[in-house]
C-alpha atoms as an extended CHARMM CRD file, in Angstrom:
* protein
*
       240  EXT
         1         1  MET       CA            -16.4130000000       13.1750000000       -9.0530000000  PROA      1               0.0000000000
         2         2  ASP       CA            -15.2960000000       16.2230000000       -8.5790000000  PROA      2               0.0000000000
         3         3  VAL       CA            -12.6130000000       16.5870000000       -6.1130000000  PROA      3               0.0000000000
         4         4  GLU       CA            -10.1760000000       18.9830000000       -4.1730000000  PROA      4               0.0000000000
         5         5  VAL       CA             -6.6100000000       17.7870000000       -3.9260000000  PROA      5               0.0000000000
         6         6  SER       CA             -4.4220000000       19.5840000000       -1.6620000000  PROA      6               0.0000000000
         7         7  SER       CA             -1.3310000000       18.1120000000        0.3540000000  PROA      7               0.0000000000
         8         8  VAL       CA             -0.9520000000       18.4490000000        3.9760000000  PROA      8               0.0000000000
         9         9  ALA       CA              1.2770000000       20.8220000000        4.1240000000  PROA      9               0.0000000000
        10        10  GLU       CA             -0.6440000000       22.9660000000        2.3140000000  PROA      10              0.0000000000
        11        11  ARG       CA             -3.6870000000       22.1810000000        4.8880000000  PROA      11              0.0000000000
        12        12  PRO       CA             -2.4550000000       21.3170000000        8.0470000000  PROA      12              0.0000000000
        13        13  ASP       CA             -5.1710000000       21.8420000000        9.3550000000  PROA      13              0.0000000000
        14        14  ARG       CA             -6.8810000000       19.0480000000        7.8790000000  PROA      14              0.0000000000
        15        15  LEU       CA             -5.0210000000       16.5710000000        8.8060000000  PROA      15              0.0000000000
        16        16  PRO       CA             -7.1260000000       15.1750000000       12.2020000000  PROA      16              0.0000000000
        17        17  ALA       CA             -9.3380000000       14.7240000000       10.1220000000  PROA      17              0.0000000000
        18        18  VAL       CA             -7.3530000000       12.6450000000        7.2970000000  PROA      18              0.0000000000
        19        19  PHE       CA             -6.7930000000       10.1770000000       10.1660000000  PROA      19              0.0000000000
        20        20  GLU       CA            -10.2120000000        9.9900000000       10.8140000000  PROA      20              0.0000000000
        21        21  MET       CA            -11.3430000000        9.3000000000        7.6440000000  PROA      21              0.0000000000
        22        22  GLY       CA            -13.4120000000        5.6960000000        7.3110000000  PROA      22              0.0000000000
        23        23  ASP       CA            -11.4220000000        2.5550000000        5.0600000000  PROA      23              0.0000000000
        24        24  THR       CA            -12.1500000000       -1.0190000000        4.4560000000  PROA      24              0.0000000000
        25        25  TRP       CA             -8.7290000000       -2.2260000000        4.8900000000  PROA      25              0.0000000000
        26        26  PRO       CA             -8.8180000000       -5.8050000000        6.7660000000  PROA      26              0.0000000000
        27        27  GLU       CA             -7.4420000000       -5.5940000000       10.3180000000  PROA      27              0.0000000000
        28        28  PHE       CA             -4.4210000000       -7.2640000000        9.4630000000  PROA      28              0.0000000000
        29        29  VAL       CA             -3.0880000000       -5.8480000000        7.1030000000  PROA      29              0.0000000000
        30        30  THR       CA             -3.1520000000       -2.3660000000        9.2760000000  PROA      30              0.0000000000
        31        31  ASN       CA             -1.5240000000       -4.6910000000       11.5350000000  PROA      31              0.0000000000
        32        32  ASP       CA              2.3900000000       -4.9460000000        9.7280000000  PROA      32              0.0000000000
        33        33  PRO       CA              5.2200000000       -4.5200000000       12.3320000000  PROA      33              0.0000000000
        34        34  VAL       CA              7.0500000000       -1.6840000000        9.2650000000  PROA      34              0.0000000000
        35        35  GLY       CA              3.2820000000        0.0960000000        8.7930000000  PROA      35              0.0000000000
        36        36  ALA       CA              2.8680000000        0.1220000000       12.1490000000  PROA      36              0.0000000000
        37        37  ALA       CA              6.0740000000        1.5730000000       12.7590000000  PROA      37              0.0000000000
        38        38  HSD       CA              6.6410000000        4.7200000000       10.1050000000  PROA      38              0.0000000000
        39        39  TYR       CA              3.0270000000        4.6600000000        7.7920000000  PROA      39              0.0000000000
        40        40  GLY       CA              1.4950000000        6.8890000000       10.3580000000  PROA      40              0.0000000000
        41        41  ARG       CA              4.3520000000        9.3250000000       10.3240000000  PROA      41              0.0000000000
        42        42  ILE       CA              4.2460000000       10.2110000000        6.7850000000  PROA      42              0.0000000000
        43        43  PRO       CA              1.5000000000       12.7910000000        7.0760000000  PROA      43              0.0000000000
        44        44  THR       CA              3.8980000000       14.2130000000       10.1260000000  PROA      44              0.0000000000
        45        45  GLU       CA              7.0460000000       14.2780000000        8.3860000000  PROA      45              0.0000000000
        46        46  LEU       CA              6.9570000000       14.4430000000        5.2360000000  PROA      46              0.0000000000
        47        47  PRO       CA              3.2440000000       16.5060000000        4.6390000000  PROA      47              0.0000000000
        48        48  GLU       CA              3.8000000000       17.4120000000        1.1130000000  PROA      48              0.0000000000
        49        49  HSD       CA              3.4950000000       13.3210000000       -0.2330000000  PROA      49              0.0000000000
        50        50  ALA       CA              0.4900000000       13.0090000000        1.7050000000  PROA      50              0.0000000000
        51        51  LEU       CA             -2.2310000000       14.1320000000       -0.3770000000  PROA      51              0.0000000000
        52        52  PHE       CA             -5.8090000000       14.4730000000        0.4020000000  PROA      52              0.0000000000
        53        53  ALA       CA             -9.2420000000       14.9380000000       -2.0670000000  PROA      53              0.0000000000
        54        54  GLU       CA            -12.2590000000       17.0030000000       -0.3020000000  PROA      54              0.0000000000
        55        55  ASP       CA            -15.7530000000       16.8620000000       -2.3800000000  PROA      55              0.0000000000
        56        56  GLU       CA            -18.4650000000       20.0700000000       -2.9400000000  PROA      56              0.0000000000
        57        57  HSD       CA            -19.1720000000       19.5810000000        1.3840000000  PROA      57              0.0000000000
        58        58  GLY       CA            -15.5040000000       19.6790000000        2.2750000000  PROA      58              0.0000000000
        59        59  GLU       CA            -15.3340000000       15.9640000000        3.4710000000  PROA      59              0.0000000000
        60        60  ILE       CA            -12.2180000000       13.8660000000        2.7260000000  PROA      60              0.0000000000
        61        61  VAL       CA            -12.9180000000       11.3870000000        0.0480000000  PROA      61              0.0000000000
        62        62  ALA       CA             -9.6970000000        9.8670000000       -0.5310000000  PROA      62              0.0000000000
        63        63  HSD       CA             -6.3670000000       10.0260000000        0.1370000000  PROA      63              0.0000000000
        64        64  ALA       CA             -2.8800000000        9.2050000000       -0.9570000000  PROA      64              0.0000000000
        65        65  PHE       CA              0.9630000000        8.8230000000        0.7850000000  PROA      65              0.0000000000
        66        66  SER       CA              3.5610000000        8.6040000000       -0.4520000000  PROA      66              0.0000000000
        67        67  VAL       CA              8.0080000000        8.6380000000        0.8810000000  PROA      67              0.0000000000
        68        68  PRO       CA             10.5070000000        9.4220000000       -1.2140000000  PROA      68              0.0000000000
        69        69  PHE       CA             13.4990000000        7.6020000000       -1.0770000000  PROA      69              0.0000000000
        70        70  ALA       CA             17.5130000000        7.3190000000       -2.4170000000  PROA      70              0.0000000000
        71        71  LEU       CA             17.1740000000        3.6850000000       -5.0130000000  PROA      71              0.0000000000
        72        72  GLY       CA             20.1460000000        4.5100000000       -6.9310000000  PROA      72              0.0000000000
        73        73  VAL       CA             23.2260000000        5.0680000000       -4.2750000000  PROA      73              0.0000000000
        74        74  ASP       CA             25.3030000000        1.3790000000       -3.3380000000  PROA      74              0.0000000000
        75        75  GLY       CA             23.5770000000       -1.8550000000       -1.9060000000  PROA      75              0.0000000000
        76        76  ARG       CA             19.6530000000       -1.1450000000       -3.6800000000  PROA      76              0.0000000000
        77        77  ARG       CA             19.7100000000       -0.0860000000       -7.4680000000  PROA      77              0.0000000000
        78        78  THR       CA             16.9050000000       -2.2760000000       -8.1660000000  PROA      78              0.0000000000
        79        79  LEU       CA             13.7150000000       -2.9640000000       -6.2680000000  PROA      79              0.0000000000
        80        80  PRO       CA             13.4840000000       -4.0980000000       -2.9210000000  PROA      80              0.0000000000
        81        81  ALA       CA             12.4650000000       -8.4050000000       -2.7230000000  PROA      81              0.0000000000
        82        82  ARG       CA             10.5410000000       -6.6110000000        0.7790000000  PROA      82              0.0000000000
        83        83  GLY       CA              8.9900000000       -4.3380000000       -1.2560000000  PROA      83              0.0000000000
        84        84  TRP       CA              6.4380000000       -1.9650000000        0.7280000000  PROA      84              0.0000000000
        85        85  ASP       CA              8.6640000000       -2.6340000000        4.3270000000  PROA      85              0.0000000000
        86        86  GLN       CA             11.8580000000       -1.8880000000        2.8230000000  PROA      86              0.0000000000
        87        87  ILE       CA             10.6410000000        1.2750000000        0.8070000000  PROA      87              0.0000000000
        88        88  LEU       CA              9.3830000000        2.4460000000        4.4610000000  PROA      88              0.0000000000
        89        89  LEU       CA             12.7100000000        1.5020000000        6.1650000000  PROA      89              0.0000000000
        90        90  TRP       CA             14.7950000000        3.3710000000        3.6710000000  PROA      90              0.0000000000
        91        91  ALA       CA             12.2150000000        5.9480000000        3.4380000000  PROA      91              0.0000000000
        92        92  PHE       CA             12.3730000000        7.2070000000        7.2380000000  PROA      92              0.0000000000
        93        93  ALA       CA             16.6290000000        5.8950000000        7.0460000000  PROA      93              0.0000000000
        94        94  ASP       CA             17.7220000000        8.0990000000        4.6750000000  PROA      94              0.0000000000
        95        95  LEU       CA             15.4120000000       10.9550000000        6.2230000000  PROA      95              0.0000000000
        96        96  ARG       CA             17.1200000000       11.2300000000        9.3240000000  PROA      96              0.0000000000
        97        97  ARG       CA             20.5250000000       10.8440000000        7.8450000000  PROA      97              0.0000000000
        98        98  GLY       CA             20.4500000000       13.1270000000        5.1310000000  PROA      98              0.0000000000
        99        99  THR       CA             20.6590000000       10.9900000000        1.9460000000  PROA      99              0.0000000000
       100       100  ARG       CA             19.0160000000       12.8820000000       -0.7030000000  PROA      100             0.0000000000
       101       101  PRO       CA             15.9220000000       11.3140000000       -2.3460000000  PROA      101             0.0000000000
       102       102  ASP       CA             15.9950000000       10.4760000000       -5.8110000000  PROA      102             0.0000000000
       103       103  THR       CA             13.2400000000        8.0350000000       -6.3360000000  PROA      103             0.0000000000
       104       104  VAL       CA              9.5750000000        8.7690000000       -4.6730000000  PROA      104             0.0000000000
       105       105  SER       CA              7.2820000000        4.7350000000       -4.0780000000  PROA      105             0.0000000000
       106       106  ALA       CA              3.2380000000        5.4470000000       -3.6450000000  PROA      106             0.0000000000
       107       107  ILE       CA              2.8780000000        4.2900000000       -0.2330000000  PROA      107             0.0000000000
       108       108  SER       CA             -1.4970000000        3.8680000000       -0.7450000000  PROA      108             0.0000000000
       109       109  VAL       CA             -4.6990000000        4.4590000000       -1.7730000000  PROA      109             0.0000000000
       110       110  THR       CA             -8.0690000000        4.4730000000        0.1370000000  PROA      110             0.0000000000
       111       111  ILE       CA            -11.4080000000        6.0570000000       -0.9470000000  PROA      111             0.0000000000
       112       112  ALA       CA            -13.6810000000        6.5310000000        2.2740000000  PROA      112             0.0000000000
       113       113  PRO       CA            -16.0270000000        3.6000000000        2.0760000000  PROA      113             0.0000000000
       114       114  HSD       CA            -18.8540000000        5.7090000000        0.4010000000  PROA      114             0.0000000000
       115       115  ALA       CA            -16.9570000000        7.0770000000       -2.2550000000  PROA      115             0.0000000000
       116       116  GLN       CA            -15.7760000000        3.3740000000       -3.8880000000  PROA      116             0.0000000000
       117       117  GLY       CA            -16.0320000000        3.0600000000       -7.3650000000  PROA      117             0.0000000000
       118       118  ARG       CA            -15.9010000000        6.4580000000       -8.7000000000  PROA      118             0.0000000000
       119       119  GLY       CA            -12.8020000000        6.4450000000      -10.4310000000  PROA      119             0.0000000000
       120       120  LEU       CA            -11.2220000000        8.2990000000       -7.2500000000  PROA      120             0.0000000000
       121       121  SER       CA             -8.1350000000        5.6730000000       -7.5290000000  PROA      121             0.0000000000
       122       122  ALA       CA             -7.1740000000        6.8100000000      -10.8880000000  PROA      122             0.0000000000
       123       123  VAL       CA             -7.3430000000       10.3990000000       -9.1150000000  PROA      123             0.0000000000
       124       124  MET       CA             -5.3760000000        9.6250000000       -6.2330000000  PROA      124             0.0000000000
       125       125  LEU       CA             -2.5760000000        7.6450000000       -8.4520000000  PROA      125             0.0000000000
       126       126  ARG       CA             -2.4460000000       10.9340000000      -10.9930000000  PROA      126             0.0000000000
       127       127  ALA       CA             -1.7900000000       13.7180000000       -7.9650000000  PROA      127             0.0000000000
       128       128  MET       CA              1.0500000000       11.9030000000       -6.5870000000  PROA      128             0.0000000000
       129       129  ARG       CA              2.2770000000       11.4170000000       -9.4950000000  PROA      129             0.0000000000
       130       130  GLU       CA              2.0310000000       15.2330000000      -10.5690000000  PROA      130             0.0000000000
       131       131  ALA       CA              2.8850000000       15.7490000000       -7.0770000000  PROA      131             0.0000000000
       132       132  ALA       CA              5.7880000000       14.0120000000       -7.3420000000  PROA      132             0.0000000000
       133       133  ARG       CA              7.9590000000       16.0430000000      -10.6610000000  PROA      133             0.0000000000
       134       134  ALA       CA              6.2370000000       19.3680000000       -9.3930000000  PROA      134             0.0000000000
       135       135  ARG       CA              9.3230000000       18.3850000000       -6.5880000000  PROA      135             0.0000000000
       136       136  GLY       CA             11.8820000000       17.3060000000       -9.2810000000  PROA      136             0.0000000000
       137       137  PHE       CA             11.4160000000       13.3620000000       -9.0790000000  PROA      137             0.0000000000
       138       138  ARG       CA             11.2170000000       11.5720000000      -12.2070000000  PROA      138             0.0000000000
       139       139  GLU       CA             11.0690000000        8.4890000000      -11.2390000000  PROA      139             0.0000000000
       140       140  VAL       CA              7.7470000000        6.7810000000       -9.4110000000  PROA      140             0.0000000000
       141       141  VAL       CA              7.3610000000        3.8090000000       -8.3010000000  PROA      141             0.0000000000
       142       142  ALA       CA              4.5220000000        1.6680000000       -6.0180000000  PROA      142             0.0000000000
       143       143  PRO       CA              4.7340000000       -1.2350000000       -4.3030000000  PROA      143             0.0000000000
       144       144  VAL       CA              1.1610000000       -2.3210000000       -5.6160000000  PROA      144             0.0000000000
       145       145  ARG       CA             -1.4130000000       -4.8010000000       -4.0550000000  PROA      145             0.0000000000
       146       146  PRO       CA             -3.0550000000       -6.2970000000       -6.5230000000  PROA      146             0.0000000000
       147       147  SER       CA             -7.1720000000       -5.4580000000       -4.9350000000  PROA      147             0.0000000000
       148       148  ALA       CA             -8.5360000000       -8.9120000000       -6.4710000000  PROA      148             0.0000000000
       149       149  LYS       CA             -5.4560000000      -10.7430000000       -5.5020000000  PROA      149             0.0000000000
       150       150  HSD       CA             -7.4510000000      -12.3610000000       -2.6200000000  PROA      150             0.0000000000
       151       151  ARG       CA             -9.9710000000      -14.2380000000       -4.5730000000  PROA      151             0.0000000000
       152       152  GLU       CA             -7.3480000000      -16.2640000000       -5.7300000000  PROA      152             0.0000000000
       153       153  PRO       CA             -5.1610000000      -16.1890000000       -2.4980000000  PROA      153             0.0000000000
       154       154  HSD       CA             -3.5070000000      -19.9970000000       -3.5190000000  PROA      154             0.0000000000
       155       155  THR       CA             -2.5770000000      -18.7830000000       -7.5580000000  PROA      155             0.0000000000
       156       156  PRO       CA              1.4140000000      -18.0400000000       -7.3820000000  PROA      156             0.0000000000
       157       157  ILE       CA              1.1420000000      -13.9690000000       -7.5110000000  PROA      157             0.0000000000
       158       158  THR       CA              3.6490000000      -14.6830000000      -10.8400000000  PROA      158             0.0000000000
       159       159  GLU       CA              0.8720000000      -15.8010000000      -12.9150000000  PROA      159             0.0000000000
       160       160  TYR       CA             -1.8490000000      -13.7820000000      -11.3190000000  PROA      160             0.0000000000
       161       161  ALA       CA             -0.0250000000      -10.3570000000      -11.7370000000  PROA      161             0.0000000000
       162       162  HSD       CA              1.0840000000      -10.8100000000      -15.5790000000  PROA      162             0.0000000000
       163       163  ARG       CA             -2.2340000000      -12.4390000000      -16.1650000000  PROA      163             0.0000000000
       164       164  MET       CA             -3.6510000000      -10.2180000000      -18.8130000000  PROA      164             0.0000000000
       165       165  ARG       CA             -7.3770000000       -9.3960000000      -20.8790000000  PROA      165             0.0000000000
       166       166  PRO       CA             -7.3160000000       -9.5840000000      -24.2940000000  PROA      166             0.0000000000
       167       167  ASP       CA             -6.7860000000       -5.7860000000      -25.0200000000  PROA      167             0.0000000000
       168       168  GLY       CA             -3.2780000000       -5.8250000000      -23.2480000000  PROA      168             0.0000000000
       169       169  LEU       CA             -4.3050000000       -4.8330000000      -20.3890000000  PROA      169             0.0000000000
       170       170  PRO       CA             -3.7220000000       -6.4250000000      -16.8430000000  PROA      170             0.0000000000
       171       171  GLU       CA             -6.6450000000       -8.5560000000      -15.3080000000  PROA      171             0.0000000000
       172       172  ASP       CA             -5.9140000000       -6.8310000000      -11.7380000000  PROA      172             0.0000000000
       173       173  PRO       CA             -8.2630000000       -4.2090000000      -11.4630000000  PROA      173             0.0000000000
       174       174  TRP       CA             -6.0260000000       -2.4270000000       -9.6970000000  PROA      174             0.0000000000
       175       175  LEU       CA             -3.2150000000       -3.0920000000      -11.4250000000  PROA      175             0.0000000000
       176       176  ARG       CA             -4.9410000000       -2.2880000000      -15.0580000000  PROA      176             0.0000000000
       177       177  VAL       CA             -5.1370000000        1.4450000000      -12.8790000000  PROA      177             0.0000000000
       178       178  HSD       CA             -1.6290000000        2.0080000000      -12.9780000000  PROA      178             0.0000000000
       179       179  ALA       CA             -0.8840000000       -0.1070000000      -16.5280000000  PROA      179             0.0000000000
       180       180  ARG       CA             -3.0730000000        3.0730000000      -18.2230000000  PROA      180             0.0000000000
       181       181  ALA       CA             -0.9540000000        5.6000000000      -16.1310000000  PROA      181             0.0000000000
       182       182  GLY       CA              1.3560000000        4.3390000000      -18.2170000000  PROA      182             0.0000000000
       183       183  ALA       CA              2.9380000000        1.8510000000      -15.2810000000  PROA      183             0.0000000000
       184       184  ARG       CA              5.0400000000       -1.6530000000      -16.3120000000  PROA      184             0.0000000000
       185       185  ILE       CA              5.4590000000       -4.0150000000      -13.6360000000  PROA      185             0.0000000000
       186       186  ASP       CA              8.7950000000       -4.3490000000      -12.3330000000  PROA      186             0.0000000000
       187       187  SER       CA              9.9100000000       -7.6170000000      -10.0810000000  PROA      187             0.0000000000
       188       188  ILE       CA              7.4240000000       -9.1170000000       -7.4000000000  PROA      188             0.0000000000
       189       189  ALA       CA              8.3810000000       -8.4940000000       -3.8090000000  PROA      189             0.0000000000
       190       190  PRO       CA              7.6230000000      -11.9610000000       -2.3520000000  PROA      190             0.0000000000
       191       191  ALA       CA              8.4720000000      -10.4530000000        1.3390000000  PROA      191             0.0000000000
       192       192  SER       CA              6.8770000000       -7.4320000000        1.1310000000  PROA      192             0.0000000000
       193       193  MET       CA              4.4980000000       -6.9360000000        3.5560000000  PROA      193             0.0000000000
       194       194  THR       CA              4.8810000000      -10.0640000000        6.9320000000  PROA      194             0.0000000000
       195       195  VAL       CA              2.3950000000      -10.0220000000        9.4010000000  PROA      195             0.0000000000
       196       196  GLY       CA              3.8650000000      -12.5330000000       12.2130000000  PROA      196             0.0000000000
       197       197  ALA       CA              1.1410000000      -12.7220000000       15.1070000000  PROA      197             0.0000000000
       198       198  SER       CA             -0.5120000000      -14.8990000000       17.5740000000  PROA      198             0.0000000000
       199       199  LEU       CA             -3.4430000000      -17.5090000000       16.9760000000  PROA      199             0.0000000000
       200       200  GLU       CA             -5.2730000000      -15.1380000000       19.4280000000  PROA      200             0.0000000000
       201       201  GLU       CA             -4.3560000000      -11.5990000000       17.8350000000  PROA      201             0.0000000000
       202       202  TRP       CA             -5.2790000000      -14.0080000000       14.3080000000  PROA      202             0.0000000000
       203       203  ARG       CA             -8.2040000000      -15.5110000000       16.5130000000  PROA      203             0.0000000000
       204       204  ARG       CA             -9.2030000000      -11.5040000000       16.9650000000  PROA      204             0.0000000000
       205       205  TRP       CA             -8.4290000000      -10.3280000000       13.6160000000  PROA      205             0.0000000000
       206       206  THR       CA            -10.6990000000      -12.2260000000       11.0190000000  PROA      206             0.0000000000
       207       207  GLY       CA            -12.9270000000      -14.7760000000       13.5220000000  PROA      207             0.0000000000
       208       208  LEU       CA            -11.8260000000      -18.0280000000       12.7660000000  PROA      208             0.0000000000
       209       209  PRO       CA            -10.8260000000      -20.5600000000       15.0220000000  PROA      209             0.0000000000
       210       210  PHE       CA             -6.4990000000      -21.2260000000       13.6290000000  PROA      210             0.0000000000
       211       211  ASP       CA             -6.1550000000      -24.0960000000       15.5550000000  PROA      211             0.0000000000
       212       212  THR       CA             -5.1550000000      -26.9670000000       13.0680000000  PROA      212             0.0000000000
       213       213  ALA       CA             -2.4280000000      -27.0080000000       11.5110000000  PROA      213             0.0000000000
       214       214  GLU       CA             -2.4840000000      -26.0830000000        7.9740000000  PROA      214             0.0000000000
       215       215  ASP       CA             -2.8120000000      -22.4180000000        4.9680000000  PROA      215             0.0000000000
       216       216  VAL       CA             -5.9890000000      -20.8820000000        5.9360000000  PROA      216             0.0000000000
       217       217  ALA       CA             -7.3350000000      -18.4280000000        3.5440000000  PROA      217             0.0000000000
       218       218  VAL       CA             -8.2850000000      -16.1320000000        5.6650000000  PROA      218             0.0000000000
       219       219  PRO       CA            -10.5440000000      -13.0350000000        4.1420000000  PROA      219             0.0000000000
       220       220  GLY       CA             -9.0950000000      -10.2570000000        2.1230000000  PROA      220             0.0000000000
       221       221  ALA       CA             -5.5750000000      -11.4420000000        2.4080000000  PROA      221             0.0000000000
       222       222  LEU       CA             -3.9480000000      -12.2060000000       -0.8250000000  PROA      222             0.0000000000
       223       223  VAL       CA             -2.4160000000      -15.4010000000        0.6470000000  PROA      223             0.0000000000
       224       224  PRO       CA             -3.1550000000      -18.3460000000        2.3380000000  PROA      224             0.0000000000
       225       225  VAL       CA             -1.9490000000      -18.3010000000        6.3990000000  PROA      225             0.0000000000
       226       226  ARG       CA              0.2720000000      -20.5100000000        8.0560000000  PROA      226             0.0000000000
       227       227  CYS       CA             -0.9560000000      -21.3410000000       11.1420000000  PROA      227             0.0000000000
       228       228  GLU       CA              1.1160000000      -23.7740000000       13.7690000000  PROA      228             0.0000000000
       229       229  PRO       CA             -0.4960000000      -24.3890000000       16.6000000000  PROA      229             0.0000000000
       230       230  GLY       CA              2.9020000000      -25.7910000000       18.2330000000  PROA      230             0.0000000000
       231       231  LEU       CA              4.2260000000      -22.5700000000       18.2790000000  PROA      231             0.0000000000
       232       232  GLY       CA              1.6670000000      -20.1110000000       19.2250000000  PROA      232             0.0000000000
       233       233  GLU       CA              2.0190000000      -17.8440000000       16.7140000000  PROA      233             0.0000000000
       234       234  HSD       CA              1.5950000000      -17.5740000000       12.1020000000  PROA      234             0.0000000000
       235       235  ARG       CA              3.0190000000      -16.0340000000        9.2950000000  PROA      235             0.0000000000
       236       236  TYR       CA              1.6600000000      -14.0370000000        7.0220000000  PROA      236             0.0000000000
       237       237  SER       CA              3.5820000000      -12.7850000000        3.9920000000  PROA      237             0.0000000000
       238       238  ARG       CA              1.8450000000      -11.4090000000        0.7950000000  PROA      238             0.0000000000
       239       239  TRP       CA              3.0680000000       -9.2950000000       -2.4780000000  PROA      239             0.0000000000
       240       240  ARG       CA              1.3650000000       -5.3280000000       -2.1520000000  PROA      240             0.0000000000
């Protein structure tokens, strides 16, 4: 699929359309508290790290967000167990304090529903890496959400993430895209993107009863969701 990739910094007039583009994220994913507080800040406060793709008709069919942060400083130096959430917190703390970043982290690659299956995810990943390099960054990391893990919510993520095909590439499709781009698995982030919410919220998001103390397999979730009716809420933790 032929597209033109730009950044919001280059085309600020397209910001409303970027926000309006449709997606297929389950509703509970968008209710991660760290993401809800910081994700929408990327196109406005870090517009050079908010990329989007337009098709031949000028329609936005994909966007890719990343953030710069300082990894090589005291108290960090290794990728965090809290993954996606921690990197967002580090990035915006660094921005506020004026700390010079040394690394770029991918945050999301989102494809419009009607444009999926046309190779745009690889296009946007490559554009994100090229944009980081053009700004002088040598290191790009990605707290990756394995796209097919939701089909095996009870499989330990360490086992799933390291599962390979006969050709030596990861079995998971999204991990495979990263591997083909030259990435390697650094570590597992067991506490990445944790959503704790009331039973009523989870019933509304999923249409499931959530009335029994058990681990619930939720469509789209990478791990089971622990339901605790006596507590009035439950927590969902997944590796991104």
